[in-house]
Amino acid sequence: MEMKANLKHKKGSFPPFLLVFLVSFALTLCTPLKVFGSNSLIVGVPIQQSIKGNVIDALGEPLPGASVVIKGTSVGVVTDFDGNFEILDVSQDAEILMVSYIGMKTNEVPIDFNVPMRITLTEDTFQLDEMVVVGYGTTVKSDLTGAVSSVSSKDFEKQPVFRVEEALQGRAAGVQVTKNSGAPGSDIRIRVRGSNSINGNNQPLVVLDGVIGADLRSINTNDIASMEILKDASATAIYGSRGANGVILVTTKRGSGEPVVDVDLFTSFSSITKEVDILSPQEFGSIFNLPVVDGGTDYQKAYFRTGITKNLQVSARGKGEKIGYFVSGNVLDQSGTAINSDYTRYSLRSNLDIDLTDKLSAQVNLYGSNEKSFNLVSNGTRTSPDVRAGITSILGWDPTLPIRNSEGDYNLTSVNGNGLTNPIAQRRESESYQTTNSINANINLSYDITDNLNFSVIGGILYNNVLGENYFGIPAGSVLGPPVGGGNSRNATTLQNSNILTWNKDFGKSNFKFTGLYELQSVRIKGLNANGGPFSIPANFYSLDLGTTPSVGAFLRPSEIESWMARGEYNLDRNLFLTATIRSDKSSRFRPGNQVGYFPSGSIAYQFRDLFGGAVERFKIRGGYGETGNQDILPFTTFSDLETGADYPLNGTALSRGFILGNLGNPDLTWETTKQTNIGADATFLNGRLNLTLNKYWKNTIDLLLNVPLPTFVGGGNITRNVGEVFNGGWEVSVDAVAVDLEKINWNFNLNYSYNQNEVKSLSDDQTEIFFNPSGGLTNSAGQYVRIAEGEALGDFYGATFLGTHKTGDADVTPGEANYLRDADDAVALSVIGNGVPTHTWALNNTITLGNFDINFLLRGVHDFDVLNVTRGAISQSGGVQSLPTYGENRNLWTPENQTEVPTGGDHFINSTRFVEKGDFIRLSNLAIGYNIRDINFMRSLRVYASGQNLFTITDYQGYDPEASSVSASEGTASSIDYGAYPNSKTFTIGLKIGF
């Protein structure tokens, strides 16, 4: 017992990171002391005895605060921070212990007076009394009045997840997570109940451990304990002007129990799911009467490869009498399926929980990460298929040529290519790096003024530095000219101070809770950029000054926001629930008089119990209304700016540079406001084994911060105004069930479905439609290819209607050319030809346990949307763009003898119904199988697993991937445009998790 006492004494101090690991390993190697043995001598056994033991979870982790009660009595105790308990003076007649813990299934076990008992509790997947984070506080899940979805680390811990956003995919109704690009480190699109803003950002707000504005990409997934997604305005209004797009609350892991160490490592192998059908070198040469040199080249196979990902995660956690800690380190090394596309991330985290006194406690969180992306693929292409050797240029390059000539040099150009450059050469001879360093740090001091009154202070900093380095080293003399280079640096620092007062008190069956907040946040973004070239000699990014026309630029974007918030909550006997919130935000981005916005919300819920003879155990109806805002404009948008003009001669010789009016400011700008109404219901059946959640919502965004064109007599250009309205409305259904719950066989599943309909209610007074090109211009197009119009949905494609080809004998046309629908003036008629925003999404999550084996799979469906396949359009035409007609359908090219619907030339519009395809798909996003062993030798646990991601996709789309898009993740007005988009890959993973 001497050794045990000494170990407990040392737990009060927190050792350095390395020492934690060493002590943890030493503890696991020690043989536990045998306190009670079968040979113990018992003299004079009393009538009253004691029971000792330890309560743990399925992973062997201690459960502090678990309730241990002798069945049929009120005699019991609560476990200590190591999960230990002791009940004194227990009658010999006692037979059963009832052990319970929030989020766990209650376990009844026979009492053993002879030896310390070891009691294991398993997770209650659908426990309604678990705590959820709701912003500036927590509440019991069954007490929620708003639309909130929760994703726990237990929901995704059995599958390898590279990114936090992937952990959300398919796990919450109303939350659509789209991997726009398979490029390592690329942004991921998240929409909570559709897109609200036309010009602004539509990504949800991220709050990490209470600090607003974190970047999900930089966060290590294994550090996350839970994520709550606030969806309706009664929940998001607490974040006021930044809650319009929904809010994701991320809570990281904390320390508890005895010191433990966890190691997680896996390796993944990725490949594209399919190849695009293009002509072989021999077919291309035969159709277009071209020679094939040395057998030609399959450029798809030359460009794509097997991507390899290696991940190592090590963490240690524990808790002493005064200090708890969670520390972790992560290394992620990912090579993409396209050559020269790589991503690495290194991260370190330290979370400390310190009880300074009986009333004062502190949480100190520090997280740092370093990310590096190599040879960024800007979703393939923008204004030209050849930029950075994107996918369109690979598919449209001359297949009759080998990559290198007989002398070992690149075949840079093709006589058939009309100005094309070898895309493999361009890819390999270019360098494009982006390095991101991030620091997230915060301290939370909490003081219990009384048993019912608490005051807490959060101080946080988010620092983000991005350095971009580009050098495009195509040798001098190529068709794209000599090498050029450029780069940029961006620093963003966010400082936050939150002061929170919470009062919580019961009065009989009534409970009142009040939360008050005063918050300040300052954001300072600054950056510079430099470009150089062309270079007459080989150079690199650090030789920009050698270019003949170097240029530099810089910017500074400071902003501040000051906030007040009050929230009142009331419940009567856990049946009637009322919540009301008011938040005031004052933003420096607007002029005085327009800086302050008020964002109210209110919700009500009533919970019925044991309806229909107990068939329905709980049935809750909910309703809520709230207003949120959006201030997503650049600082100083309300001010006009001046730009330097051209040099003008004065006095005949001297040159003087003057100023001209640049962007015209609007001093009357104010908040973009979203008003949302939500009604919902929650029902529980079969002793909590079946849970149903239903939500119906109506969301109107008014006073849009919209760029409106100015008339030419004032100089043209645009001005930002508060005009326009966008509507989103829909349904969400979620079913959680324990289908099988036996001793060694368990099957849990979640099925969720979402429907969202979008409509532009109005634009500005002097415009009813807006046209633009979100993925860059097209060389051959019938005008701009995306339209926003009153009465229509966001995401409409605009273009021509393809009617096939002109046939021999048609009047006043050239046979074989494309035929389009025309108007009364014989011009090509333009109209809406598709929409890229899905309206229906669903997902089925399954977790099955068979003894020591576990199986997890996620099946997703996305429906009712189109894809504008610009890539197919570019490689289907015969001239006019920077690609060759290599698409496979050219095997069936129109000829006088074979008059097909594949045109030979003439007008050829990419934005036409010919290249709009149905994007609907069903995808097996994840399948994981694992084998688990507990308490073997010096290991606490061991799990060996294998998994596959994107194993199959059912779709009619002819491109690589219906989910990939060349539109940025934040874009709200368009989606599903495949202009050389980097496809998501099929991935196989093997991994190992070890607990010490």
mmCIF file of C-alpha atoms in Angstrom, residues 33-175:
data_model
loop_
_atom_site.group_PDB
_atom_site.id
_atom_site.type_symbol
_atom_site.label_atom_id
_atom_site.label_comp_id
_atom_site.label_asym_id
_atom_site.label_seq_id
_atom_site.Cartn_x
_atom_site.Cartn_y
_atom_site.Cartn_z
ATOM 1 C CA LEU A 33 -1.054 -5.076 -5.943
ATOM 2 C CA LYS A 34 -3.268 -7.911 -4.757
ATOM 3 C CA VAL A 35 -5.098 -6.209 -1.912
ATOM 4 C CA PHE A 36 -7.609 -8.961 -1.305
ATOM 5 C CA GLY A 37 -6.654 -12.585 -2.003
ATOM 6 C CA SER A 38 -8.366 -15.897 -1.701
ATOM 7 C CA ASN A 39 -6.078 -16.823 1.206
ATOM 8 C CA SER A 40 -6.922 -13.738 3.293
ATOM 9 C CA LEU A 41 -7.646 -14.590 6.915
ATOM 10 C CA ILE A 42 -11.015 -13.275 8.090
ATOM 11 C CA VAL A 43 -11.715 -13.453 11.779
ATOM 12 C CA GLY A 44 -15.140 -12.791 13.199
ATOM 13 C CA VAL A 45 -17.035 -11.792 10.058
ATOM 14 C CA PRO A 46 -19.431 -9.019 11.030
ATOM 15 C CA ILE A 47 -23.013 -8.740 9.947
ATOM 16 C CA GLN A 48 -22.157 -5.485 8.152
ATOM 17 C CA GLN A 49 -19.455 -5.549 5.458
ATOM 18 C CA SER A 50 -18.007 -3.171 2.885
ATOM 19 C CA ILE A 51 -17.923 -3.218 -0.909
ATOM 20 C CA LYS A 52 -15.041 -1.812 -2.918
ATOM 21 C CA GLY A 53 -14.538 -1.545 -6.618
ATOM 22 C CA ASN A 54 -13.822 0.435 -9.750
ATOM 23 C CA VAL A 55 -16.145 1.627 -12.543
ATOM 24 C CA ILE A 56 -14.783 1.874 -16.096
ATOM 25 C CA ASP A 57 -16.062 2.282 -19.653
ATOM 26 C CA ALA A 58 -15.706 -0.190 -22.528
ATOM 27 C CA LEU A 59 -12.192 1.102 -23.263
ATOM 28 C CA GLY A 60 -11.035 0.631 -19.692
ATOM 29 C CA GLU A 61 -11.223 4.342 -18.845
ATOM 30 C CA PRO A 62 -12.324 5.206 -15.285
ATOM 31 C CA LEU A 63 -15.679 6.921 -14.875
ATOM 32 C CA PRO A 64 -15.515 9.579 -12.151
ATOM 33 C CA GLY A 65 -18.881 10.647 -10.767
ATOM 34 C CA ALA A 66 -20.689 7.373 -11.525
ATOM 35 C CA SER A 67 -23.559 6.515 -9.180
ATOM 36 C CA VAL A 68 -23.238 3.194 -7.301
ATOM 37 C CA VAL A 69 -26.376 2.245 -5.326
ATOM 38 C CA ILE A 70 -27.530 -0.953 -3.614
ATOM 39 C CA LYS A 71 -30.699 -1.970 -5.430
ATOM 40 C CA GLY A 72 -33.882 -1.420 -3.471
ATOM 41 C CA THR A 73 -32.253 1.033 -1.059
ATOM 42 C CA SER A 74 -31.006 4.600 -0.983
ATOM 43 C CA VAL A 75 -27.568 3.468 0.161
ATOM 44 C CA GLY A 76 -24.880 4.421 -2.315
ATOM 45 C CA VAL A 77 -21.867 6.533 -3.241
ATOM 46 C CA VAL A 78 -20.342 8.381 -6.182
ATOM 47 C CA THR A 79 -17.038 7.218 -7.685
ATOM 48 C CA ASP A 80 -13.940 9.378 -7.229
ATOM 49 C CA PHE A 81 -11.800 10.814 -10.034
ATOM 50 C CA ASP A 82 -10.176 7.382 -10.551
ATOM 51 C CA GLY A 83 -13.551 5.634 -10.790
ATOM 52 C CA ASN A 84 -13.072 3.988 -7.380
ATOM 53 C CA PHE A 85 -15.826 3.540 -4.807
ATOM 54 C CA GLU A 86 -16.351 2.044 -1.350
ATOM 55 C CA ILE A 87 -19.666 1.477 0.433
ATOM 56 C CA LEU A 88 -19.345 0.810 4.172
ATOM 57 C CA ASP A 89 -21.611 -1.150 6.520
ATOM 58 C CA VAL A 90 -23.466 -3.099 3.865
ATOM 59 C CA SER A 91 -25.916 -5.759 5.001
ATOM 60 C CA GLN A 92 -25.105 -9.350 4.045
ATOM 61 C CA ASP A 93 -28.576 -9.520 2.513
ATOM 62 C CA ALA A 94 -27.636 -7.022 -0.198
ATOM 63 C CA GLU A 95 -27.433 -8.754 -3.581
ATOM 64 C CA ILE A 96 -27.363 -6.285 -6.494
ATOM 65 C CA LEU A 97 -25.489 -3.054 -7.250
ATOM 66 C CA MET A 98 -27.043 -0.543 -9.666
ATOM 67 C CA VAL A 99 -24.346 1.497 -11.429
ATOM 68 C CA SER A 100 -25.256 4.457 -13.655
ATOM 69 C CA TYR A 101 -23.453 7.274 -15.466
ATOM 70 C CA ILE A 102 -24.590 9.990 -17.858
ATOM 71 C CA GLY A 103 -24.387 8.715 -21.420
ATOM 72 C CA MET A 104 -23.986 5.087 -20.287
ATOM 73 C CA LYS A 105 -26.398 2.194 -19.870
ATOM 74 C CA THR A 106 -27.243 1.385 -16.244
ATOM 75 C CA ASN A 107 -25.634 -1.898 -15.193
ATOM 76 C CA GLU A 108 -26.936 -4.224 -12.473
ATOM 77 C CA VAL A 109 -24.256 -6.582 -11.109
ATOM 78 C CA PRO A 110 -24.206 -9.160 -8.284
ATOM 79 C CA ILE A 111 -22.383 -7.966 -5.167
ATOM 80 C CA ASP A 112 -19.078 -9.656 -4.325
ATOM 81 C CA PHE A 113 -17.881 -8.968 -0.770
ATOM 82 C CA ASN A 114 -14.647 -10.907 -1.193
ATOM 83 C CA VAL A 115 -12.699 -9.010 -3.866
ATOM 84 C CA PRO A 116 -12.722 -5.488 -5.348
ATOM 85 C CA MET A 117 -15.359 -5.354 -8.060
ATOM 86 C CA ARG A 118 -14.544 -4.171 -11.585
ATOM 87 C CA ILE A 119 -17.706 -2.885 -13.255
ATOM 88 C CA THR A 120 -17.891 -1.929 -16.925
ATOM 89 C CA LEU A 121 -20.514 0.426 -18.348
ATOM 90 C CA THR A 122 -21.248 0.581 -22.053
ATOM 91 C CA GLU A 123 -22.351 3.617 -24.006
ATOM 92 C CA ASP A 124 -26.051 4.358 -24.266
ATOM 93 C CA THR A 125 -26.044 5.597 -27.831
ATOM 94 C CA PHE A 126 -29.278 7.540 -27.502
ATOM 95 C CA GLN A 127 -29.168 8.647 -23.870
ATOM 96 C CA LEU A 128 -31.398 11.721 -23.604
ATOM 97 C CA ASP A 129 -29.790 13.040 -20.413
ATOM 98 C CA GLU A 130 -26.328 13.621 -21.860
ATOM 99 C CA MET A 131 -24.989 17.161 -21.892
ATOM 100 C CA VAL A 132 -24.648 19.094 -25.145
ATOM 101 C CA VAL A 133 -22.867 22.385 -25.803
ATOM 102 C CA VAL A 134 -25.189 25.176 -26.960
ATOM 103 C CA GLY A 135 -22.899 28.211 -26.963
ATOM 104 C CA TYR A 136 -21.712 29.979 -23.809
ATOM 105 C CA GLY A 137 -23.006 27.030 -21.806
ATOM 106 C CA THR A 138 -24.403 23.513 -21.820
ATOM 107 C CA THR A 139 -27.800 21.906 -21.437
ATOM 108 C CA VAL A 140 -29.295 18.442 -21.158
ATOM 109 C CA LYS A 141 -30.088 16.965 -24.563
ATOM 110 C CA SER A 142 -33.716 16.293 -23.662
ATOM 111 C CA ASP A 143 -34.153 19.968 -22.649
ATOM 112 C CA LEU A 144 -33.261 21.422 -26.064
ATOM 113 C CA THR A 145 -35.791 23.786 -27.613
ATOM 114 C CA GLY A 146 -33.871 24.553 -30.811
ATOM 115 C CA ALA A 147 -32.575 22.506 -33.743
ATOM 116 C CA VAL A 148 -29.182 21.185 -32.644
ATOM 117 C CA SER A 149 -27.337 18.131 -34.000
ATOM 118 C CA SER A 150 -24.550 16.452 -32.047
ATOM 119 C CA VAL A 151 -21.631 14.447 -33.416
ATOM 120 C CA SER A 152 -19.468 12.686 -30.842
ATOM 121 C CA SER A 153 -15.960 11.354 -31.353
ATOM 122 C CA LYS A 154 -17.487 7.920 -30.775
ATOM 123 C CA ASP A 155 -19.425 8.396 -34.026
ATOM 124 C CA PHE A 156 -16.277 8.437 -36.162
ATOM 125 C CA GLU A 157 -13.540 6.892 -34.006
ATOM 126 C CA LYS A 158 -13.784 3.552 -35.814
ATOM 127 C CA GLN A 159 -12.802 4.988 -39.188
ATOM 128 C CA PRO A 160 -9.697 6.865 -40.337
ATOM 129 C CA VAL A 161 -10.641 10.504 -40.839
ATOM 130 C CA PHE A 162 -8.158 12.939 -42.382
ATOM 131 C CA ARG A 163 -10.257 16.062 -41.866
ATOM 132 C CA VAL A 164 -12.745 17.322 -39.289
ATOM 133 C CA GLU A 165 -15.243 18.151 -42.035
ATOM 134 C CA GLU A 166 -15.220 14.518 -43.171
ATOM 135 C CA ALA A 167 -16.246 13.478 -39.656
ATOM 136 C CA LEU A 168 -19.407 15.584 -40.094
ATOM 137 C CA GLN A 169 -20.315 14.196 -43.508
ATOM 138 C CA GLY A 170 -23.587 12.290 -43.453
ATOM 139 C CA ARG A 171 -23.977 12.460 -39.674
ATOM 140 C CA ALA A 172 -26.368 15.394 -39.193
ATOM 141 C CA ALA A 173 -29.625 16.163 -40.989
ATOM 142 C CA GLY A 174 -29.602 19.574 -42.643
ATOM 143 C CA VAL A 175 -25.806 19.704 -42.820
#
